[in-house]
PDB file of C-alpha atoms in Angstrom:
ATOM      1  CA  MET A   1     -13.755 -38.564 -37.766  1.00 86.00           C
ATOM      2  CA  ILE A   2      -9.833 -39.246 -36.335  1.00 93.00           C
ATOM      3  CA  ARG A   3      -9.933 -41.810 -33.489  1.00 95.00           C
ATOM      4  CA  ARG A   4      -5.919 -42.356 -33.876  1.00 96.00           C
ATOM      5  CA  PHE A   5      -3.200 -40.803 -36.177  1.00 97.00           C
ATOM      6  CA  VAL A   6       0.968 -41.965 -35.662  1.00 98.00           C
ATOM      7  CA  VAL A   7       3.245 -38.842 -36.832  1.00 98.00           C
ATOM      8  CA  VAL A   8       6.350 -39.578 -38.455  1.00 98.00           C
ATOM      9  CA  PRO A   9       8.821 -37.424 -40.691  1.00 98.00           C
ATOM     10  CA  PRO A  10       8.851 -37.665 -44.988  1.00 97.00           C
ATOM     11  CA  VAL A  11      12.229 -38.870 -44.820  1.00 94.00           C
ATOM     12  CA  PRO A  12      13.085 -40.076 -48.479  1.00 93.00           C
ATOM     13  CA  ALA A  13      16.053 -42.870 -46.322  1.00 92.00           C
ATOM     14  CA  LEU A  14      12.225 -43.973 -45.110  1.00 94.00           C
ATOM     15  CA  LEU A  15      11.591 -45.137 -48.714  1.00 93.00           C
ATOM     16  CA  PRO A  16      12.485 -49.081 -49.657  1.00 87.00           C
ATOM     17  CA  LYS A  17      14.330 -48.250 -52.777  1.00 84.00           C
ATOM     18  CA  TYR A  18      17.046 -45.898 -51.025  1.00 79.00           C
ATOM     19  CA  ARG A  19      17.615 -48.231 -47.706  1.00 75.00           C
ATOM     20  CA  SER A  20      21.635 -49.854 -48.432  1.00 74.00           C
ATOM     21  CA  SER A  21      23.655 -52.175 -46.192  1.00 77.00           C
ATOM     22  CA  ILE A  22      24.334 -49.531 -43.907  1.00 83.00           C
ATOM     23  CA  ASP A  23      20.444 -48.067 -42.868  1.00 84.00           C
ATOM     24  CA  PRO A  24      21.530 -44.862 -41.491  1.00 86.00           C
ATOM     25  CA  VAL A  25      18.642 -44.231 -40.043  1.00 91.00           C
ATOM     26  CA  ALA A  26      17.330 -47.357 -37.874  1.00 90.00           C
ATOM     27  CA  ASP A  27      16.076 -46.207 -35.014  1.00 93.00           C
ATOM     28  CA  LEU A  28      13.703 -44.814 -36.833  1.00 95.00           C
ATOM     29  CA  ARG A  29      12.417 -47.072 -39.065  1.00 94.00           C
ATOM     30  CA  ALA A  30      11.899 -49.470 -36.344  1.00 95.00           C
ATOM     31  CA  SER A  31      10.050 -46.685 -34.145  1.00 97.00           C
ATOM     32  CA  ALA A  32       8.161 -45.891 -37.264  1.00 97.00           C
ATOM     33  CA  LEU A  33       6.445 -49.011 -38.660  1.00 97.00           C
ATOM     34  CA  ASP A  34       6.289 -50.157 -34.622  1.00 97.00           C
ATOM     35  CA  VAL A  35       4.172 -47.624 -33.993  1.00 97.00           C
ATOM     36  CA  VAL A  36       2.006 -47.552 -37.443  1.00 98.00           C
ATOM     37  CA  ALA A  37       2.006 -51.187 -37.291  1.00 98.00           C
ATOM     38  CA  ALA A  38       0.446 -50.659 -33.661  1.00 97.00           C
ATOM     39  CA  MET A  39      -2.040 -47.810 -34.735  1.00 96.00           C
ATOM     40  CA  THR A  40      -3.323 -49.972 -37.926  1.00 96.00           C
ATOM     41  CA  LYS A  41      -4.265 -52.793 -36.112  1.00 95.00           C
ATOM     42  CA  GLY A  42      -6.863 -53.552 -37.139  1.00 94.00           C
ATOM     43  CA  ALA A  43      -7.927 -50.698 -38.960  1.00 96.00           C
ATOM     44  CA  GLU A  44     -10.006 -51.296 -42.568  1.00 97.00           C
ATOM     45  CA  GLU A  45      -9.459 -47.371 -44.200  1.00 97.00           C
ATOM     46  CA  VAL A  46      -5.779 -44.707 -43.018  1.00 98.00           C
ATOM     47  CA  SER A  47      -5.413 -41.045 -44.783  1.00 98.00           C
ATOM     48  CA  ILE A  48      -1.947 -40.404 -45.183  1.00 98.00           C
ATOM     49  CA  LEU A  49      -1.538 -36.188 -44.379  1.00 97.00           C
ATOM     50  CA  GLY A  50       1.239 -33.920 -45.226  1.00 96.00           C
ATOM     51  CA  SER A  51       2.350 -31.120 -47.251  1.00 93.00           C
ATOM     52  CA  ASP A  52       5.587 -33.050 -48.528  1.00 94.00           C
ATOM     53  CA  ARG A  53       6.374 -34.258 -51.168  1.00 95.00           C
ATOM     54  CA  PHE A  54       6.945 -36.881 -49.610  1.00 96.00           C
ATOM     55  CA  ALA A  55       4.668 -38.006 -47.408  1.00 97.00           C
ATOM     56  CA  GLY A  56       2.733 -39.966 -49.848  1.00 97.00           C
ATOM     57  CA  ALA A  57       5.279 -42.610 -50.468  1.00 97.00           C
ATOM     58  CA  VAL A  58       7.005 -42.678 -47.261  1.00 97.00           C
ATOM     59  CA  GLY A  59       3.416 -42.582 -46.062  1.00 98.00           C
ATOM     60  CA  ARG A  60       2.572 -45.780 -48.141  1.00 97.00           C
ATOM     61  CA  ALA A  61       5.924 -47.425 -47.923  1.00 97.00           C
ATOM     62  CA  LEU A  62       5.451 -47.063 -44.098  1.00 98.00           C
ATOM     63  CA  LEU A  63       1.915 -49.214 -43.903  1.00 98.00           C
ATOM     64  CA  ALA A  64       3.122 -52.316 -46.441  1.00 97.00           C
ATOM     65  CA  GLY A  65       6.807 -52.411 -43.849  1.00 96.00           C
ATOM     66  CA  ALA A  66       3.826 -52.578 -41.051  1.00 97.00           C
ATOM     67  CA  GLY A  67       1.658 -55.568 -43.146  1.00 96.00           C
ATOM     68  CA  PHE A  68      -1.363 -52.924 -43.296  1.00 97.00           C
ATOM     69  CA  GLU A  69      -3.548 -54.662 -45.934  1.00 95.00           C
ATOM     70  CA  GLY A  70      -6.552 -52.519 -45.759  1.00 96.00           C
ATOM     71  CA  ARG A  71      -7.087 -49.398 -48.199  1.00 97.00           C
ATOM     72  CA  VAL A  72      -4.977 -45.748 -48.410  1.00 97.00           C
ATOM     73  CA  THR A  73      -8.371 -43.763 -48.388  1.00 96.00           C
ATOM     74  CA  ARG A  74      -8.933 -39.443 -48.568  1.00 92.00           C
ATOM     75  CA  GLU A  75     -10.790 -39.380 -44.833  1.00 92.00           C
ATOM     76  CA  ALA A  76     -11.010 -42.881 -42.405  1.00 96.00           C
ATOM     77  CA  PRO A  77     -10.731 -43.186 -38.977  1.00 96.00           C
ATOM     78  CA  VAL A  78      -7.447 -43.845 -38.697  1.00 97.00           C
ATOM     79  CA  ALA A  79      -4.221 -41.056 -40.036  1.00 98.00           C
ATOM     80  CA  LEU A  80      -0.652 -40.927 -40.818  1.00 98.00           C
ATOM     81  CA  VAL A  81       0.568 -37.677 -40.158  1.00 98.00           C
ATOM     82  CA  THR A  82       4.506 -36.831 -42.192  1.00 98.00           C
ATOM     83  CA  ALA A  83       5.551 -34.139 -39.955  1.00 98.00           C
ATOM     84  CA  ASN A  84       9.148 -32.670 -39.238  1.00 96.00           C
ATOM     85  CA  GLY A  85      10.139 -30.375 -37.318  1.00 96.00           C
ATOM     86  CA  SER A  86      12.901 -27.735 -38.515  1.00 96.00           C
ATOM     87  CA  ALA A  87      16.103 -29.246 -41.645  1.00 94.00           C
ATOM     88  CA  MET A  88      18.737 -25.542 -39.354  1.00 93.00           C
ATOM     89  CA  ARG A  89      19.300 -26.979 -35.981  1.00 94.00           C
ATOM     90  CA  SER A  90      23.199 -27.154 -37.317  1.00 89.00           C
ATOM     91  CA  GLU A  91      25.981 -26.214 -38.934  1.00 87.00           C
ATOM     92  CA  LYS A  92      25.660 -29.284 -40.945  1.00 87.00           C
ATOM     93  CA  ALA A  93      22.555 -29.695 -41.093  1.00 87.00           C
ATOM     94  CA  PRO A  94      20.515 -29.195 -44.332  1.00 90.00           C
ATOM     95  CA  GLY A  95      18.880 -25.089 -44.293  1.00 88.00           C
ATOM     96  CA  HIS A  96      22.383 -24.456 -41.699  1.00 88.00           C
ATOM     97  CA  LEU A  97      21.866 -23.002 -38.212  1.00 91.00           C
ATOM     98  CA  ASP A  98      19.433 -21.004 -37.477  1.00 92.00           C
ATOM     99  CA  GLU A  99      18.626 -20.653 -33.661  1.00 94.00           C
ATOM    100  CA  ARG A 100      14.798 -20.268 -34.134  1.00 95.00           C
ATOM    101  CA  ALA A 101      14.775 -23.744 -35.167  1.00 96.00           C
ATOM    102  CA  PHE A 102      15.417 -24.742 -30.971  1.00 96.00           C
ATOM    103  CA  ASP A 103      12.321 -22.800 -29.797  1.00 97.00           C
ATOM    104  CA  PHE A 104      10.552 -24.061 -32.424  1.00 97.00           C
ATOM    105  CA  ASP A 105      11.273 -27.027 -32.281  1.00 97.00           C
ATOM    106  CA  ASP A 106      10.663 -27.106 -29.043  1.00 97.00           C
ATOM    107  CA  ALA A 107       6.736 -25.471 -29.106  1.00 97.00           C
ATOM    108  CA  VAL A 108       6.411 -28.325 -31.879  1.00 98.00           C
ATOM    109  CA  ASP A 109       7.942 -30.587 -29.076  1.00 98.00           C
ATOM    110  CA  LEU A 110       5.406 -29.622 -26.527  1.00 97.00           C
ATOM    111  CA  ALA A 111       2.339 -29.855 -28.677  1.00 98.00           C
ATOM    112  CA  LEU A 112       2.962 -33.380 -29.714  1.00 98.00           C
ATOM    113  CA  ARG A 113       3.870 -34.494 -26.074  1.00 97.00           C
ATOM    114  CA  SER A 114       0.520 -33.079 -25.301  1.00 96.00           C
ATOM    115  CA  ALA A 115      -2.535 -33.831 -25.814  1.00 96.00           C
ATOM    116  CA  ASP A 116      -4.049 -31.263 -26.702  1.00 96.00           C
ATOM    117  CA  PRO A 117      -5.479 -30.503 -29.777  1.00 97.00           C
ATOM    118  CA  ARG A 118      -4.970 -26.877 -29.114  1.00 97.00           C
ATOM    119  CA  ARG A 119      -1.498 -26.642 -28.784  1.00 97.00           C
ATOM    120  CA  LEU A 120      -1.384 -28.414 -32.480  1.00 97.00           C
ATOM    121  CA  ALA A 121      -3.695 -25.704 -33.663  1.00 98.00           C
ATOM    122  CA  ALA A 122      -1.757 -22.516 -32.280  1.00 98.00           C
ATOM    123  CA  LEU A 123       1.924 -24.092 -34.114  1.00 98.00           C
ATOM    124  CA  ASP A 124       3.199 -22.275 -37.183  1.00 97.00           C
ATOM    125  CA  PRO A 125       3.880 -23.330 -40.042  1.00 97.00           C
ATOM    126  CA  ALA A 126       4.681 -19.738 -41.888  1.00 97.00           C
ATOM    127  CA  LEU A 127       7.367 -19.896 -39.065  1.00 97.00           C
ATOM    128  CA  GLY A 128       7.725 -23.636 -40.063  1.00 97.00           C
ATOM    129  CA  THR A 129       8.297 -22.574 -43.864  1.00 96.00           C
ATOM    130  CA  GLU A 130      11.388 -20.632 -42.606  1.00 97.00           C
ATOM    131  CA  LEU A 131      12.477 -22.875 -40.922  1.00 97.00           C
ATOM    132  CA  TRP A 132      12.210 -25.751 -43.061  1.00 96.00           C
ATOM    133  CA  ALA A 133       9.766 -27.869 -41.335  1.00 97.00           C
ATOM    134  CA  SER A 134       7.501 -30.320 -43.114  1.00 96.00           C
ATOM    135  CA  GLY A 135       4.138 -30.577 -42.098  1.00 97.00           C
ATOM    136  CA  ILE A 136       3.425 -28.176 -39.313  1.00 98.00           C
ATOM    137  CA  ASP A 137       0.431 -26.748 -41.329  1.00 97.00           C
ATOM    138  CA  THR A 138      -0.947 -30.748 -41.514  1.00 97.00           C
ATOM    139  CA  LEU A 139      -0.596 -30.518 -37.844  1.00 98.00           C
ATOM    140  CA  ARG A 140      -2.129 -26.834 -37.006  1.00 98.00           C
ATOM    141  CA  ASP A 141      -5.397 -27.898 -39.828  1.00 97.00           C
ATOM    142  CA  LEU A 142      -5.481 -31.231 -37.731  1.00 97.00           C
ATOM    143  CA  GLY A 143      -5.437 -30.146 -34.004  1.00 97.00           C
ATOM    144  CA  GLN A 144      -8.270 -27.559 -34.927  1.00 97.00           C
ATOM    145  CA  GLU A 145     -10.236 -30.225 -35.836  1.00 95.00           C
ATOM    146  CA  LEU A 146      -9.934 -32.419 -33.628  1.00 96.00           C
ATOM    147  CA  THR A 147     -11.826 -32.816 -29.696  1.00 92.00           C
ATOM    148  CA  GLY A 148     -12.095 -34.427 -27.122  1.00 92.00           C
ATOM    149  CA  SER A 149      -9.404 -36.306 -24.599  1.00 95.00           C
ATOM    150  CA  TRP A 150      -6.280 -38.039 -26.001  1.00 97.00           C
ATOM    151  CA  GLN A 151      -3.079 -40.172 -24.961  1.00 97.00           C
ATOM    152  CA  VAL A 152      -0.453 -39.498 -26.464  1.00 97.00           C
ATOM    153  CA  SER A 153       2.902 -42.223 -26.990  1.00 97.00           C
ATOM    154  CA  VAL A 154       6.266 -40.600 -28.198  1.00 97.00           C
ATOM    155  CA  PRO A 155       8.855 -43.339 -28.954  1.00 97.00           C
ATOM    156  CA  HIS A 156      11.355 -41.707 -30.777  1.00 97.00           C
ATOM    157  CA  ALA A 157      12.512 -37.850 -31.066  1.00 96.00           C
ATOM    158  CA  ASP A 158      15.810 -36.935 -32.672  1.00 94.00           C
ATOM    159  CA  ALA A 159      17.205 -35.382 -35.364  1.00 93.00           C
ATOM    160  CA  PRO A 160      20.701 -36.376 -35.872  1.00 87.00           C
ATOM    161  CA  TYR A 161      21.322 -35.116 -39.709  1.00 90.00           C
ATOM    162  CA  GLY A 162      19.799 -31.039 -37.738  1.00 91.00           C
ATOM    163  CA  VAL A 163      16.874 -32.085 -38.957  1.00 93.00           C
ATOM    164  CA  LEU A 164      14.101 -32.659 -36.027  1.00 95.00           C
ATOM    165  CA  TRP A 165      11.812 -36.502 -36.035  1.00 96.00           C
ATOM    166  CA  TRP A 166       9.347 -37.827 -34.080  1.00 97.00           C
ATOM    167  CA  VAL A 167       7.445 -40.648 -34.272  1.00 98.00           C
ATOM    168  CA  ALA A 168       4.665 -39.894 -32.218  1.00 98.00           C
ATOM    169  CA  ALA A 169       0.518 -41.399 -31.794  1.00 98.00           C
ATOM    170  CA  TRP A 170      -2.378 -39.925 -30.777  1.00 98.00           C
ATOM    171  CA  PHE A 171      -5.081 -41.693 -29.258  1.00 95.00           C
ATOM    172  CA  ARG A 172      -8.548 -40.304 -28.877  1.00 94.00           C
ATOM    173  CA  ALA A 173      -8.860 -41.407 -24.650  1.00 89.00           C
ATOM    174  CA  ASP A 174     -12.976 -40.998 -24.842  1.00 81.00           C
TER     175      ASP A 174
END
């Protein structure tokens, strides 16, 4: 049973091999590393969940960067979930502008901030796929499995390149 999890975007720029002297995602990286470090403190095992092709690599890079020395397993009480909002929030976004992106991202944002697993379970992964969002199916599935009360922190939410990225932490409250 998952007791806590962090949501981070599967952004390739978070991988060490793409880091340059000018970090285009410095704020995102700092926030993700801080939250991952806090969430994995004292944990012996962490799961990486996500459907994006960069999910595993980004998850492992953030765990290493945060100093996590435990094991990555398929099922653990602590999870690192990779997900991001739509990639269609502007004309220069990877998927160009789609007006549906704003309402969709608002629904995901509300679900992430709500501390209510039912809101995660109600997310629409088919629309997420149409809008080039990643990990929405993972968030929905997670919401269907979670029970009890939760506390939430969302220290980062931004869309600097037309893709909405969150860093969010959920802690089991009971």
